[in-house]
Amino acid sequence: MKELILLKCGELALKGLNRRSFEEILMKNCRRRLEELGKFKIHSSQSTIYVEPQSEDIDLDEAQDRLLKVFGIAALTRAAVLEKDFAQVLAKAPGYLKCLEDVHSFKVEAKRSDKSFPLKSPEICAELGGALLEAYPHLQVDVHHPDVTVYLEVREQGAYLHTDQLHGAGGLPVGTSGDACLLISGGIDSPVAGYMMAKRGLRVMAVHFVSPPYTSEHALEKVRTLCRKMVPYCGRIRLAVAPFTNMQVAIRDHCPEELFTVIMRRYMMKIAERVALANGCGGLITGESMAQVASQTLQAIACTDVACQMPVLRPLIGMDKDEIVKIAYQIDTFETSILPYEDCCTVFTPKHPKTKPRLEMVLKAEEKMDEALLEEVFQGITYETIG
Ligand code: ATP
Ligand code: MG
């Protein structure tokens, strides 16, 4: 039986005049996520997006799994495509609804946007319900709390038969809120931060600082893997790899040890801002969470925040580690994040970092730094595309 996937957009409907362009972006994102699986026709009508496979051999289970990760989709359902001939509907519905074998109660709901269809909604419900009871005599009708609701939607293009919808990923389509640059480490937090901002419609690119030989190729490979795991949600990710060794050596050699971390973080923000500007991004994203470590106290954040002009988005700021870990599991980044490779943040870390750094002291310490190093890091950046 021919099947398709119907998508309901969530917040999209609230966007009034922009709705059409939001829908276009969402459809483009869906096309991109499904393109490896075969040819699909994707179009919208009456606030529903239709995803129609164009050949028999397309794996619709996989398509559904992928669409469940696409932001901007509030709910999703697989449906059988039937002719708008009620005798055909009655003949085919029991065979399609095998899931009724495993439940006790059901009800039928009908939506008839094609008013030329000869039966009215209550008649559709009564007749289709009767046919299903005949095919599955163990069932009971329960209009208040059914185990399964069967829907028949009679629309312009055809009649669609399906059961309850699945929850989609929600949020806004990636790309509808602009572009931002994620500072990605190999840790647990930053991939989660990127995921959360993609959910709000930002297209995410990433910058990662490496310090060879203190950090290994494995550490960089781990970040690539994390990006790959973010792709089903965020879409394709452009990754900038920034060589940070000389900068870190200079900070170690010229600045007080206790300020090493905050100064390093400030240079990271400055370079990330340049990367962001060069790539059309309007903001930065970090995985910082209030007071999680010495560099994330309010005083330390005050010092890093003024290192750049762009808005710095910190979606994890108010979250506990276990809440962050839960999301990391859900998006399958956790196991990769806990692989024990050195990040450049753990290179030269002071034994006693200052938890309440004062900006005057930090700025004074930075006077000893050669600003040309910033340009050197920026010029040494290499780009790759993941996904
Ligand atoms: P994470 O789990 O994301 O590594 P963390 O709790 O280890 O975070 P820090 O090491 O203080 O915290 O880093 C704070 C933020 O700085 C990270 O969330 C990330 O956004 C950024 N960051 C840290 N290291 C790097 C790096 N090597 N390259 C790019 N960004 C980094
Ligand atoms: Mg870290």
mmCIF file of C-alpha atoms in Angstrom, residues 3-143:
data_model
loop_
_atom_site.group_PDB
_atom_site.id
_atom_site.type_symbol
_atom_site.label_atom_id
_atom_site.label_comp_id
_atom_site.label_asym_id
_atom_site.label_seq_id
_atom_site.Cartn_x
_atom_site.Cartn_y
_atom_site.Cartn_z
ATOM 1 C CA GLU A 3 2.443 5.391 2.190
ATOM 2 C CA LEU A 4 3.734 8.862 2.941
ATOM 3 C CA ILE A 5 4.753 10.879 5.975
ATOM 4 C CA LEU A 6 2.718 13.877 7.088
ATOM 5 C CA LEU A 7 4.456 16.610 9.090
ATOM 6 C CA LYS A 8 2.789 19.204 11.279
ATOM 7 C CA CYS A 9 4.738 22.379 11.898
ATOM 8 C CA GLY A 10 4.637 23.737 15.413
ATOM 9 C CA GLU A 11 5.644 27.304 16.186
ATOM 10 C CA LEU A 12 5.797 27.895 12.471
ATOM 11 C CA ALA A 13 2.111 28.583 12.437
ATOM 12 C CA LEU A 14 2.733 31.521 14.776
ATOM 13 C CA LYS A 15 5.019 33.264 12.379
ATOM 14 C CA GLY A 16 2.294 34.925 10.357
ATOM 15 C CA LEU A 17 3.583 36.474 7.187
ATOM 16 C CA ASN A 18 6.921 34.691 7.424
ATOM 17 C CA ARG A 19 5.264 31.357 7.541
ATOM 18 C CA ARG A 20 5.772 30.568 3.895
ATOM 19 C CA SER A 21 9.534 31.167 4.031
ATOM 20 C CA PHE A 22 9.778 29.164 7.270
ATOM 21 C CA GLU A 23 8.007 26.288 5.589
ATOM 22 C CA GLU A 24 10.312 26.540 2.579
ATOM 23 C CA ILE A 25 13.387 26.313 4.817
ATOM 24 C CA LEU A 26 11.909 23.395 6.728
ATOM 25 C CA MET A 27 11.151 21.541 3.498
ATOM 26 C CA LYS A 28 14.678 22.201 2.252
ATOM 27 C CA ASN A 29 16.098 20.825 5.524
ATOM 28 C CA CYS A 30 13.898 17.730 5.226
ATOM 29 C CA ARG A 31 14.982 17.181 1.617
ATOM 30 C CA ARG A 32 18.611 17.406 2.624
ATOM 31 C CA ARG A 33 18.190 14.925 5.513
ATOM 32 C CA LEU A 34 16.387 12.431 3.281
ATOM 33 C CA GLU A 35 18.379 12.764 0.087
ATOM 34 C CA GLU A 36 20.583 9.719 0.799
ATOM 35 C CA LEU A 37 17.507 7.487 1.068
ATOM 36 C CA GLY A 38 16.145 8.085 -2.425
ATOM 37 C CA LYS A 39 13.832 10.468 -4.210
ATOM 38 C CA PHE A 40 11.024 12.173 -2.291
ATOM 39 C CA LYS A 41 8.418 14.709 -3.304
ATOM 40 C CA ILE A 42 8.036 17.200 -0.472
ATOM 41 C CA HIS A 43 5.337 19.864 -0.604
ATOM 42 C CA SER A 44 3.005 21.710 1.720
ATOM 43 C CA SER A 45 -0.688 22.371 1.829
ATOM 44 C CA GLN A 46 -2.998 23.554 4.622
ATOM 45 C CA SER A 47 -0.225 23.690 7.254
ATOM 46 C CA THR A 48 0.741 20.082 6.607
ATOM 47 C CA ILE A 49 3.928 19.050 4.841
ATOM 48 C CA TYR A 50 3.683 15.962 2.670
ATOM 49 C CA VAL A 51 6.731 13.751 2.315
ATOM 50 C CA GLU A 52 6.055 11.299 -0.501
ATOM 51 C CA PRO A 53 8.570 8.617 -1.449
ATOM 52 C CA GLN A 54 8.909 8.368 -5.216
ATOM 53 C CA SER A 55 9.831 4.701 -5.366
ATOM 54 C CA GLU A 56 8.735 1.472 -3.688
ATOM 55 C CA ASP A 57 12.103 0.508 -2.253
ATOM 56 C CA ILE A 58 12.596 3.585 -0.055
ATOM 57 C CA ASP A 59 13.096 2.796 3.639
ATOM 58 C CA LEU A 60 10.284 4.796 5.264
ATOM 59 C CA ASP A 61 11.223 3.670 8.798
ATOM 60 C CA GLU A 62 14.613 5.292 8.331
ATOM 61 C CA ALA A 63 13.012 8.368 6.768
ATOM 62 C CA GLN A 64 10.730 8.682 9.776
ATOM 63 C CA ASP A 65 13.653 8.332 12.212
ATOM 64 C CA ARG A 66 15.520 11.063 10.406
ATOM 65 C CA LEU A 67 12.546 13.414 10.309
ATOM 66 C CA LEU A 68 12.045 12.935 14.058
ATOM 67 C CA LYS A 69 15.339 14.820 14.479
ATOM 68 C CA VAL A 70 14.527 17.732 12.205
ATOM 69 C CA PHE A 71 13.741 20.932 14.110
ATOM 70 C CA GLY A 72 10.543 22.776 13.225
ATOM 71 C CA ILE A 73 8.400 19.637 13.124
ATOM 72 C CA ALA A 74 5.922 19.461 16.013
ATOM 73 C CA ALA A 75 4.349 16.141 15.087
ATOM 74 C CA LEU A 76 4.693 13.525 12.424
ATOM 75 C CA THR A 77 2.722 10.555 11.234
ATOM 76 C CA ARG A 78 2.963 7.837 8.651
ATOM 77 C CA ALA A 79 -0.179 7.428 6.624
ATOM 78 C CA ALA A 80 -1.597 5.173 3.937
ATOM 79 C CA VAL A 81 -2.583 6.981 0.755
ATOM 80 C CA LEU A 82 -6.016 5.835 -0.377
ATOM 81 C CA GLU A 83 -8.288 6.781 -3.208
ATOM 82 C CA LYS A 84 -11.185 9.031 -2.269
ATOM 83 C CA ASP A 85 -13.561 6.142 -2.726
ATOM 84 C CA PHE A 86 -15.098 5.072 0.564
ATOM 85 C CA ALA A 87 -15.616 1.448 -0.497
ATOM 86 C CA GLN A 88 -11.864 1.267 -1.148
ATOM 87 C CA VAL A 89 -11.132 2.843 2.234
ATOM 88 C CA LEU A 90 -13.301 0.278 4.001
ATOM 89 C CA ALA A 91 -11.672 -2.559 2.079
ATOM 90 C CA LYS A 92 -8.099 -1.482 2.721
ATOM 91 C CA ALA A 93 -8.166 0.029 6.215
ATOM 92 C CA PRO A 94 -8.203 -3.222 8.262
ATOM 93 C CA GLY A 95 -5.134 -4.571 6.454
ATOM 94 C CA TYR A 96 -3.192 -1.369 7.008
ATOM 95 C CA LEU A 97 -4.094 -1.034 10.674
ATOM 96 C CA LYS A 98 -2.461 -4.242 11.909
ATOM 97 C CA CYS A 99 -1.461 -2.340 15.075
ATOM 98 C CA LEU A 100 -5.083 -2.772 16.223
ATOM 99 C CA GLU A 101 -4.316 -6.433 16.930
ATOM 100 C CA ASP A 102 -2.308 -5.431 19.998
ATOM 101 C CA VAL A 103 -4.697 -2.987 21.648
ATOM 102 C CA HIS A 104 -8.053 -3.191 23.393
ATOM 103 C CA SER A 105 -9.861 -0.028 22.431
ATOM 104 C CA PHE A 106 -9.967 2.506 19.636
ATOM 105 C CA LYS A 107 -11.953 5.291 18.129
ATOM 106 C CA VAL A 108 -12.128 6.823 14.663
ATOM 107 C CA GLU A 109 -11.793 10.521 13.909
ATOM 108 C CA ALA A 110 -12.495 11.934 10.496
ATOM 109 C CA LYS A 111 -11.396 15.221 8.958
ATOM 110 C CA ARG A 112 -12.991 16.185 5.743
ATOM 111 C CA SER A 113 -11.434 19.229 4.119
ATOM 112 C CA ASP A 114 -12.711 18.076 0.715
ATOM 113 C CA LYS A 115 -16.357 18.934 1.163
ATOM 114 C CA SER A 116 -17.300 17.185 -2.087
ATOM 115 C CA PHE A 117 -16.674 13.831 -0.425
ATOM 116 C CA PRO A 118 -20.120 12.212 -0.179
ATOM 117 C CA LEU A 119 -19.970 11.157 3.471
ATOM 118 C CA LYS A 120 -19.913 13.563 6.382
ATOM 119 C CA SER A 121 -17.416 13.098 9.219
ATOM 120 C CA PRO A 122 -19.800 11.346 11.689
ATOM 121 C CA GLU A 123 -20.830 8.902 8.951
ATOM 122 C CA ILE A 124 -17.191 8.183 8.105
ATOM 123 C CA CYS A 125 -16.480 7.473 11.780
ATOM 124 C CA ALA A 126 -19.465 5.167 12.171
ATOM 125 C CA GLU A 127 -18.850 3.163 8.994
ATOM 126 C CA LEU A 128 -15.090 2.889 9.277
ATOM 127 C CA GLY A 129 -15.427 2.042 12.981
ATOM 128 C CA GLY A 130 -17.899 -0.714 12.067
ATOM 129 C CA ALA A 131 -15.575 -2.188 9.438
ATOM 130 C CA LEU A 132 -12.686 -2.232 11.902
ATOM 131 C CA LEU A 133 -14.808 -3.887 14.613
ATOM 132 C CA GLU A 134 -15.733 -6.577 12.150
ATOM 133 C CA ALA A 135 -12.093 -7.185 11.226
ATOM 134 C CA TYR A 136 -10.883 -7.041 14.846
ATOM 135 C CA PRO A 137 -13.762 -8.419 16.939
ATOM 136 C CA HIS A 138 -11.769 -8.213 20.214
ATOM 137 C CA LEU A 139 -11.777 -4.415 20.022
ATOM 138 C CA GLN A 140 -13.996 -2.023 21.895
ATOM 139 C CA VAL A 141 -14.845 1.508 20.968
ATOM 140 C CA ASP A 142 -13.812 4.024 23.603
ATOM 141 C CA VAL A 143 -14.365 7.627 22.596
#
